[in-house]
Structures are given as structure tokens and as C-alpha cells.
PDB file of C-alpha atoms in Angstrom:
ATOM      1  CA  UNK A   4       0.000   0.000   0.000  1.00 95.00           C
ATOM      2  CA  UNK A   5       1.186   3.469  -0.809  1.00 92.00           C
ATOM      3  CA  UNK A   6      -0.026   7.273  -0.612  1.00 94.00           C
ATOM      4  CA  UNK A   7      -1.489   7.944  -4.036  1.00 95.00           C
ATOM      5  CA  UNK A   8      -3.326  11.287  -3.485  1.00 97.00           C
ATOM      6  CA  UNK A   9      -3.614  13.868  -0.398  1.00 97.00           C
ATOM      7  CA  UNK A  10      -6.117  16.844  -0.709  1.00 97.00           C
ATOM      8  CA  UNK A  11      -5.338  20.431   0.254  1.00 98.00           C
ATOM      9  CA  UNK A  12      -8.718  22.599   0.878  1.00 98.00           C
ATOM     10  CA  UNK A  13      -8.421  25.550  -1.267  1.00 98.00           C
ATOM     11  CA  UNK A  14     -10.581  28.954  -1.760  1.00 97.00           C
ATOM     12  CA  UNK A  15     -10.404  29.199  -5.245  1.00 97.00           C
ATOM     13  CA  UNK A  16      -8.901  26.652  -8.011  1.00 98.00           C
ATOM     14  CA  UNK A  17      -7.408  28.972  -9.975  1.00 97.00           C
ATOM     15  CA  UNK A  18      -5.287  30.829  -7.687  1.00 98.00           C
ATOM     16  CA  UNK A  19      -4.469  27.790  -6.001  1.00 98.00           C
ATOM     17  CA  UNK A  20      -3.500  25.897  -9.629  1.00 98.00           C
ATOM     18  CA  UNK A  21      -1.031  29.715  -9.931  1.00 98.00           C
ATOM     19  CA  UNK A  22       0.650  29.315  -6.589  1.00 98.00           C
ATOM     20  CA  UNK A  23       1.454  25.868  -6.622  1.00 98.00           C
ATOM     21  CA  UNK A  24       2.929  25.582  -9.931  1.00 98.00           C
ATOM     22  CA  UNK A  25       4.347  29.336 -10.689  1.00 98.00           C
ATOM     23  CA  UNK A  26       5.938  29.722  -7.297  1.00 98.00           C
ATOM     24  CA  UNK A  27       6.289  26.387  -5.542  1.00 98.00           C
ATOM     25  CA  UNK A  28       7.302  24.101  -8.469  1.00 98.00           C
ATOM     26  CA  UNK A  29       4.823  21.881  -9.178  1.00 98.00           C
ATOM     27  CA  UNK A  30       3.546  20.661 -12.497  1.00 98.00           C
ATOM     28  CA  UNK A  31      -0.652  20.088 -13.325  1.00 98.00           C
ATOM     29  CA  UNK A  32      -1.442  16.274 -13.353  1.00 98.00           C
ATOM     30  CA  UNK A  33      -4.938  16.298 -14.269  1.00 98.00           C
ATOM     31  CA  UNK A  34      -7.754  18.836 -14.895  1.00 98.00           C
ATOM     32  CA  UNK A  35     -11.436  17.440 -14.975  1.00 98.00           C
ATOM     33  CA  UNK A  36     -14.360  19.285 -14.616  1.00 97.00           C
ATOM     34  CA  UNK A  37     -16.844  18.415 -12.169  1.00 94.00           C
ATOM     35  CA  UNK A  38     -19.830  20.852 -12.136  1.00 93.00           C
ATOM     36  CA  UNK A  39     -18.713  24.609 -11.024  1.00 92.00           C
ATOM     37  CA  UNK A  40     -15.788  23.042 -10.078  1.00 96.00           C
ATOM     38  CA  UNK A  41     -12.338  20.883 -11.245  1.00 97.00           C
ATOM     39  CA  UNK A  42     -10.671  17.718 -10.216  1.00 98.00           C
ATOM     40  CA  UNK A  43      -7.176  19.445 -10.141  1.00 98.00           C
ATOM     41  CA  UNK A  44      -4.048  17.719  -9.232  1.00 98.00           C
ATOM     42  CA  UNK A  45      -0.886  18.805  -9.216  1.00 98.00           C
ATOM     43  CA  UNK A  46       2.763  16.693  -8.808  1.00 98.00           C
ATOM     44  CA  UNK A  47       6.502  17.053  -7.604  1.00 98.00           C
ATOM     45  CA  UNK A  48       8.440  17.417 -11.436  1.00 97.00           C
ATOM     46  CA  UNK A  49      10.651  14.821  -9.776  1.00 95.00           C
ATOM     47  CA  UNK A  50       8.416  12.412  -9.507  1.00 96.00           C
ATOM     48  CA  UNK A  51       5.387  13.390 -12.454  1.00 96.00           C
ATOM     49  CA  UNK A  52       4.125   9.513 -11.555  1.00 96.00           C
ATOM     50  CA  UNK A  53       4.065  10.053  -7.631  1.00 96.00           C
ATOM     51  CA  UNK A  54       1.577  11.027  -5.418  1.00 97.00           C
ATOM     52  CA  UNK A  55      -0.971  13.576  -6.465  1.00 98.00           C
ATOM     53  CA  UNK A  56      -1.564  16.589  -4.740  1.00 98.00           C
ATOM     54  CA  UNK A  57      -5.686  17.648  -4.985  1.00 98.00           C
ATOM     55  CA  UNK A  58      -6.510  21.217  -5.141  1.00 98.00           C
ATOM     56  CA  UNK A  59      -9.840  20.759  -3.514  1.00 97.00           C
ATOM     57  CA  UNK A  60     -12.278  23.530  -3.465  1.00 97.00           C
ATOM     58  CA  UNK A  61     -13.235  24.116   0.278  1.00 97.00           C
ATOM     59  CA  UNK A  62     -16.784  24.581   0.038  1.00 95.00           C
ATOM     60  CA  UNK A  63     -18.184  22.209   2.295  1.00 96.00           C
ATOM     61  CA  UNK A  64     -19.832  23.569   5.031  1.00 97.00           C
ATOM     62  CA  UNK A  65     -17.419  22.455   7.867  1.00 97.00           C
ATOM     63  CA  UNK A  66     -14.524  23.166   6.195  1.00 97.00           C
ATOM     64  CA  UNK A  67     -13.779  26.691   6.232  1.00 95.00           C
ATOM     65  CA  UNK A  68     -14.458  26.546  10.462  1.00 97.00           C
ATOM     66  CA  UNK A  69     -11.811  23.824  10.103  1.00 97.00           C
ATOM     67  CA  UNK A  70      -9.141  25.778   8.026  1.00 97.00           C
ATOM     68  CA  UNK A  71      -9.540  28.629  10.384  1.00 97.00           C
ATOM     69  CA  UNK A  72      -9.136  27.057  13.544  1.00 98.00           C
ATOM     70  CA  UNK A  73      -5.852  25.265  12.064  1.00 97.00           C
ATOM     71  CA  UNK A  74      -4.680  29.000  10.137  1.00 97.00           C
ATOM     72  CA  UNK A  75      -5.452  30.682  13.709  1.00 97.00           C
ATOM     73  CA  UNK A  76      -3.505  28.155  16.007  1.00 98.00           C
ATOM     74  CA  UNK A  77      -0.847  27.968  13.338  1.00 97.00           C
ATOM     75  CA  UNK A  78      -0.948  24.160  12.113  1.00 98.00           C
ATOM     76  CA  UNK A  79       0.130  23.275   8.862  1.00 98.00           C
ATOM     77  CA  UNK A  80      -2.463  21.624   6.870  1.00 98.00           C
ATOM     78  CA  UNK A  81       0.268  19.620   5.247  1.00 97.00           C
ATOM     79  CA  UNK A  82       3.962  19.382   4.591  1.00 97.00           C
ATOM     80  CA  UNK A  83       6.358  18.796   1.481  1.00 98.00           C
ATOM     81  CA  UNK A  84       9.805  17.712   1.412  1.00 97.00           C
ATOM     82  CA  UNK A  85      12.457  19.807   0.407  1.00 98.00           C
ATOM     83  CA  UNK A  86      16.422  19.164   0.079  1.00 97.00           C
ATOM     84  CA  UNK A  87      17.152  22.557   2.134  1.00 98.00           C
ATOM     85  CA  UNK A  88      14.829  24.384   4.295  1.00 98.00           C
ATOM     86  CA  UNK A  89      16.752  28.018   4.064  1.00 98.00           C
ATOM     87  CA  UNK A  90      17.268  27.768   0.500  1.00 98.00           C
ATOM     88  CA  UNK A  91      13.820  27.530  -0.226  1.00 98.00           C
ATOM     89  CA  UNK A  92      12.573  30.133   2.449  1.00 98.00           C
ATOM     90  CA  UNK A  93      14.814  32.336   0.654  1.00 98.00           C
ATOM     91  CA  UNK A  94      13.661  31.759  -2.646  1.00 98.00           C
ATOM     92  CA  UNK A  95      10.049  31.602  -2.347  1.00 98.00           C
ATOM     93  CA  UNK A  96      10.734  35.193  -0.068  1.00 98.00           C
ATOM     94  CA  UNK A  97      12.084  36.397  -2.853  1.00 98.00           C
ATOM     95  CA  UNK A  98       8.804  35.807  -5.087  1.00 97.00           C
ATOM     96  CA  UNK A  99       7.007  37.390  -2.251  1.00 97.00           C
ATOM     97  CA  UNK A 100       5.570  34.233  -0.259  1.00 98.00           C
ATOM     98  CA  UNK A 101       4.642  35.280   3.521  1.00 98.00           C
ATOM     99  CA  UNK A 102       6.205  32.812   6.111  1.00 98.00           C
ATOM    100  CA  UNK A 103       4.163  32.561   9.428  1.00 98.00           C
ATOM    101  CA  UNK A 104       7.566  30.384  10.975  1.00 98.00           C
ATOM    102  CA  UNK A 105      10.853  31.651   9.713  1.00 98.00           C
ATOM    103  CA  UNK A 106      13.463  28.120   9.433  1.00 98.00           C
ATOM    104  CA  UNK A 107      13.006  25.962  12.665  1.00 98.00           C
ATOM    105  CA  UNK A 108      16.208  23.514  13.415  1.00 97.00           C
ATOM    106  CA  UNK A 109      15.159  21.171  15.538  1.00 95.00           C
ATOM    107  CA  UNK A 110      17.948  18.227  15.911  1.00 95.00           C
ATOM    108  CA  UNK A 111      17.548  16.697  12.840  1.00 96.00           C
ATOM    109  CA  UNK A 112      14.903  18.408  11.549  1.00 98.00           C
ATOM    110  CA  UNK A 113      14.503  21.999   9.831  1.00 98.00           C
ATOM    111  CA  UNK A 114      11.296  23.657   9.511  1.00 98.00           C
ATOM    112  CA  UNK A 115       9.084  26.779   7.728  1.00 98.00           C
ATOM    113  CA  UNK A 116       5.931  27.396   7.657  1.00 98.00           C
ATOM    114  CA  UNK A 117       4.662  29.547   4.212  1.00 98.00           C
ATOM    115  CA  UNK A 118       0.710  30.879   4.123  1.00 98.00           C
ATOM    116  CA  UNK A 119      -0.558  29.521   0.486  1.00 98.00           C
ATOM    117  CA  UNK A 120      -2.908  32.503   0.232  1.00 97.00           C
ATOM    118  CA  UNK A 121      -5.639  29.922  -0.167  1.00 97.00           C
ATOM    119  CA  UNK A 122      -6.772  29.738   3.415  1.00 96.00           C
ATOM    120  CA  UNK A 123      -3.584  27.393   4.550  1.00 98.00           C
ATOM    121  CA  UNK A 124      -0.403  26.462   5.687  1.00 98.00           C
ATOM    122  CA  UNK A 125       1.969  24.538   4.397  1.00 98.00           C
ATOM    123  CA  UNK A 126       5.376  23.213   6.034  1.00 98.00           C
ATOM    124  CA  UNK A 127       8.858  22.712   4.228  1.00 98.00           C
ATOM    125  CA  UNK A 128      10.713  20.235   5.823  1.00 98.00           C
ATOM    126  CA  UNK A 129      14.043  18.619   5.706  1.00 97.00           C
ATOM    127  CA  UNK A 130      15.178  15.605   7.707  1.00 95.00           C
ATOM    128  CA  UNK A 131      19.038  15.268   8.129  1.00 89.00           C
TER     129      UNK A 131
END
């Protein structure tokens, strides 16, 4: 058994579908329209067959409530991988992202925390 999709609640598609390919990296999977609304995934260009990322509109009555409460006690609604935590902080400050958690180290562990500007936040991590 393996991970083949995770979901990430998201205000709008479109600006969602901008931010995590034009400034995070990652590449559009698939595109299908369901009603007002898309099945959107997106994918690590390292790994265009790995697990799928779904840009999931959060319309749902109970989720906004939820993305809030996580937003306002400053959890990350998910985390990616990267190979350096202060390389990327500085990069994606340098396109303008806004970090609620500058780079963490932690013993083997370094952390930031970025707002998506669709109602979340994400964590970079790298393990040593």
C-alpha cells in the first residue's frame, strides 16, 4: 500500500493551480471538470508519476471553520519535502511568499511554515 493522493482545501482553483505551480514548483497532473468546479491535481516534477496533490475547493460547510481554527492556532495543513529548508525560504521570499515560521532547526529536523494565500499552511521540511 502506498499514498497515491492527499487533498489540500483551497478557496479558489485557480489561484491555487497559480501558486502551486508558478511559485512552488509543481507541475498540473490532471484537470477534470466536475460541475462549477475541477478535479485538479498537481505533482513534484521529480516524480510526475508520484503522489498527487488535490486542489480541492473548500466549500463544504465544515470546512472553512476547520481551516480557520488550524490558520489561527498555526498548524500546517500539510507538509512537502524539500532538500534545504533556508534555501527555499529564501527563494520563495524572494517571489514574495509570507512565512508565518521563519526556518526551525530542531535536531535533525529543519522547519518553515509559508501561508498559500488559499486559506492554509503549508510546512517545508528537511530531515538530516
Amino acid at each position: 500500500m502506498k499514498i497515491h493522493l492527499s487533498s489540500v482545501f483551497v478557496d479558489d482553483q485557480d489561484k491555487a493551480l497559480r501558486f502551486y505551480t508558478d511559485v512552488l514548483g509543481f507541475v498540473k497532473k490532471a484537470e477534470v471538470p466536475i460541475g462549477d468546479d475541477r478535479w485538479l491535481t498537481v505533482v513534484s516534477p521529480e516524480d510526475p508519476d508520484g503522489t498527487e496533490l488535490l486542489l480541492e475547493p473548500d466549500g463544504h460547510p465544515a470546512v472553512k471553520p476547520y481551516k480557520a481554527a488550524l490558520v489561527k492556532d498555526g498548524i500546517p495543513a500539510t507538509s512537502f519535502a524539500v532538500d534545504d529548508v533556508h534555501a527555499e525560504f529564501n527563494r520563495l521570499r524572494e517571489l514574495g511568499v509570507h512565512f508565518t515560521q521563519d526556518p526551525l532547526e530542531m535536531g535533525p529536523v529543519t522547519t518553515a511554515v509559508l501561508d498559500d494565500t488559499c486559506g492554509n499552511l503549508i510546512q517545508i521540511v528537511h530531515s538530516k
